[in-house]
């Protein structure tokens, strides 16, 4: 997955930046501005779109309020249309109660606010033409100079036009959508009836082939539009064609689909799509597959297509907003219209299927796909939860780094195995699982290269591989022979050597739980380059097997010199609580409950022993390959009184960071000193005793509950 | 508009005077409120804050006719303070003190001064890079990735169809990522 851009950096900006931002970019549009102003004026009451604001015309977004002046009688224009039948239903008006409440008036049939009523009343003033259009562009004039104008009004009077509002509803899938989402679609073909007069007022009626109709009233200073839907619109469209004896063959491209249109449709869909992933929808299930973009484009352009109006969304493929069915239909959006195409010749169906079979071909191109990582010499092992909020590192995620001794040989061996294409969900199901909260836990993969959260290539010891191509599409593969999976483990042992920093990370990680108990005195100092110094010292108890920890101490707050008391508890796996008080007054400075991966909660003091160890582990083996490759550290280790002292510093001369860690032979942290240009930090255990038979653990559960309850009270 | 001009208009037509102020400074006020509350408030919170800011401004100008002639400066200050107050209300677990609060002027800063200066420089560079994309791409990037608007909403701002907004956004984003990488800015 690509990391989504977020311009968070601009938050909390200084006044100058804010002035620049507001001068260059609009923060609200006119509609929002108007709403805000009305709320301000009405003292926070909801803005009524229908309210007249000082005589200003009600603009097109108020369509849901407008009454329809079109006839609601059920008259078929006798003789105008052959065999047409129409749905009859009373026109829905906005409820009178709301009308009275908000605008003080009730719209009734024949109300001259409606566009059609205005036109009809003054029809003699206007001359009418009709134009055939494609994708909202004029193609050919069908009727000129009032020809058939009388028929127009009697025909329109006979139609049932249902007003379309823009309210949002929840559909049967539980998703919000516009109430008339399908009616609001525009199809490529339309007929525009245009009415012009000498006084620069004009009206147009655009009727699309699906029955969507748009009235527009224009004058010198304003334009009002209103959307309607004609039931049985396809029939109406066809009736109008007959009514005016329109020769559809004379309208170029109404039926033929040009090569230019197809190419533009494909390119625009691809570039407009924010997600170039391909999906297969079969038997009610959705799966991610690989579709080669070049194969997709060339196949479609190499076939002949004609226009259609309906696409069946069952058992189809989707790629960059284009849907394709195995029976030769294709649908998408082009130039603001919903388009459907169909293969002219069913004999071409086999050729069309090359598109969704292109994933199978990719297996043959594996060598080419893997070329992107041929020069890589580092690979990451990633295991555990794949997500943590706010981009933080999850407590249970493990990353380790290896040097690849011979990348070319490794890739050649991989390519020599037999692979076949598969789907993303096959890989996910086989190489991990979701916990009760829906968090995906990976069993582990080797990640090569860097592409956002994961690698360009992910290699799973269970015999799967995903590879990102140059267009950021993913190809998914699995071994044809399951027994070949053990060869992947053998290749890893042969070609991957764990880096020193990851070995240290591994040691520290294991050191958190591979003992029984610990009792120690601890000392902590954090000294800023300004001289400001935070201190804390006290006692630490750890019950490692049950993942419990208790710390209590006294110290000084360098910021204001006040004496502090702190209490930190971990009551099980990654479940912590803490509080820091003013020693003199007992006043709480801050407190909370916390889990390592929580991006929102207030963090405990940085001398939380277990999290401190985790932090060191994550620094040594960071989440992202990019971060690791810039780490660039030198390691030196030596024995000190039976313990291991490791010193690291950066290879970069300008980087003055230095870390010294002292570990027991089993990996428990005894001390850590870290310094950079801004501050120096030290943490040390002394008088420590491991695995004492007399060890007793404070009641972490009750301390945790006390802090948690106090925290919940303060939240109310 | 100067305060003295506003006072004259206020005497003649209060509603018109307030509307003028609102139109002139809404973008500035909204930018300030959004900038502060983006990470912790909803759209509704931000709208409420903006309305509160203008209520405060109108009421201040009615009750304190001797305020400075620099309306923008005054309105900006009201906006910053009100936004800070909303921020604290919405993020009540914070143990930090707002440096915008008038009572905190004398508290020595605990923040990393060099870090703050570096962030300010990065912001300026980021804005410069976005500006360099030209219009309407710069506006699209800001509306999408800062103001969090959909393509349909952005279409209204830049007078393009939603589909064209997506096309331009995708291209502008590629360009911007490259520029950011060249300038060593990570976001």
Coordinates of C-alpha atoms in Angstrom, one line a residue, chain B residues 13-135:
Chain B
X13 CA -26.5 49.4 8.2
X14 CA -25.3 46.8 10.8
X15 CA -26.2 43.8 8.7
X16 CA -24.4 45.1 5.7
X17 CA -21.3 46.1 7.8
X18 CA -21.1 42.6 9.3
X19 CA -21.6 40.9 5.9
X20 CA -18.7 43.0 4.5
X21 CA -16.4 42.0 7.3
X22 CA -17.4 38.4 7.1
X23 CA -16.8 38.3 3.3
X24 CA -13.5 40.0 3.6
X25 CA -12.0 37.9 6.4
X26 CA -13.8 34.6 6.3
X27 CA -11.0 32.9 4.3
X28 CA -8.4 34.2 6.8
X29 CA -10.4 33.2 9.8
X30 CA -11.3 29.8 8.4
X31 CA -7.6 29.1 7.5
X32 CA -6.6 29.8 11.1
X33 CA -9.3 27.7 12.7
X34 CA -8.8 24.8 10.3
X35 CA -5.0 24.9 10.8
X36 CA -5.4 24.6 14.5
X37 CA -8.3 22.1 14.7
X38 CA -7.5 19.9 11.7
X39 CA -6.0 17.1 13.7
X40 CA -8.6 17.0 16.5
X41 CA -11.9 18.6 15.3
X42 CA -14.5 17.7 12.8
X43 CA -15.8 20.0 10.0
X44 CA -18.7 20.9 12.3
X45 CA -16.3 21.9 15.1
X46 CA -14.3 24.1 12.8
X47 CA -17.5 25.7 11.5
X48 CA -18.6 26.3 15.0
X49 CA -15.3 27.9 15.9
X50 CA -15.4 30.2 12.9
X51 CA -18.9 31.4 13.8
X52 CA -17.8 31.9 17.4
X53 CA -14.8 34.0 16.2
X54 CA -17.0 36.3 14.1
X55 CA -19.4 36.6 17.0
X56 CA -16.6 37.7 19.2
X57 CA -15.3 40.1 16.5
X58 CA -18.7 41.7 16.0
X59 CA -19.4 42.0 19.7
X60 CA -15.9 43.4 20.3
X61 CA -16.4 46.1 17.7
X62 CA -19.7 47.0 19.1
X63 CA -18.6 47.3 22.7
X64 CA -15.1 48.6 22.2
X65 CA -15.2 51.3 19.5
X66 CA -11.7 52.4 20.3
X67 CA -10.1 49.2 19.0
X68 CA -7.1 49.4 16.7
X69 CA -7.6 50.4 13.1
X70 CA -5.8 47.3 12.0
X71 CA -8.8 45.0 11.6
X72 CA -6.9 42.1 10.1
X73 CA -4.5 42.1 13.0
X74 CA -7.3 42.1 15.6
X75 CA -9.4 39.5 13.8
X76 CA -6.3 37.3 13.4
X77 CA -5.6 37.5 17.1
X78 CA -9.2 36.7 18.0
X79 CA -9.1 33.8 15.6
X80 CA -5.9 32.4 17.0
X81 CA -7.1 32.6 20.6
X82 CA -10.5 31.1 19.9
X83 CA -9.0 28.3 17.9
X84 CA -6.6 27.6 20.7
X85 CA -9.4 27.4 23.2
X86 CA -11.3 25.0 21.0
X87 CA -8.2 23.0 20.6
X88 CA -7.9 22.6 24.3
X89 CA -11.5 21.7 24.7
X90 CA -11.3 19.1 22.0
X91 CA -7.9 17.7 23.2
X92 CA -8.5 18.0 26.9
X93 CA -5.9 15.3 27.8
X94 CA -3.1 17.5 26.7
X95 CA -0.8 18.7 29.5
X96 CA 0.7 21.4 27.3
X97 CA 0.1 25.1 27.7
X98 CA -0.9 27.0 24.6
X99 CA 1.7 29.6 23.7
X100 CA -1.1 31.6 22.1
X101 CA -2.6 32.2 25.5
X102 CA -2.0 35.7 26.7
X103 CA -1.1 34.4 30.2
X104 CA 1.7 32.2 29.0
X105 CA 3.9 34.9 27.5
X106 CA 6.3 34.8 30.3
X107 CA 6.7 31.1 30.7
X108 CA 10.1 30.1 29.4
X109 CA 9.8 27.9 26.4
X110 CA 10.6 24.2 26.9
X111 CA 10.4 23.5 23.2
X112 CA 13.3 22.8 21.0
X113 CA 13.9 26.2 19.5
X114 CA 16.1 24.9 16.7
X115 CA 13.5 22.2 15.9
X116 CA 10.7 24.7 15.7
X117 CA 12.8 26.9 13.4
X118 CA 13.5 23.9 11.2
X119 CA 9.8 23.0 11.0
X120 CA 9.0 26.6 10.0
X121 CA 11.6 26.5 7.3
X122 CA 10.2 23.2 6.1
X123 CA 6.7 24.6 6.0
X124 CA 7.8 27.5 3.9
X125 CA 9.7 25.2 1.5
X126 CA 6.7 22.9 1.3
X127 CA 4.4 25.8 0.4
X128 CA 6.8 27.1 -2.1
X129 CA 7.1 23.7 -3.8
X130 CA 3.3 23.3 -3.9
X131 CA 3.0 26.8 -5.4
X132 CA 5.5 25.9 -8.0
X133 CA 3.1 23.3 -9.4
X134 CA 1.1 26.2 -10.8
X135 CA -2.6 26.5 -11.0

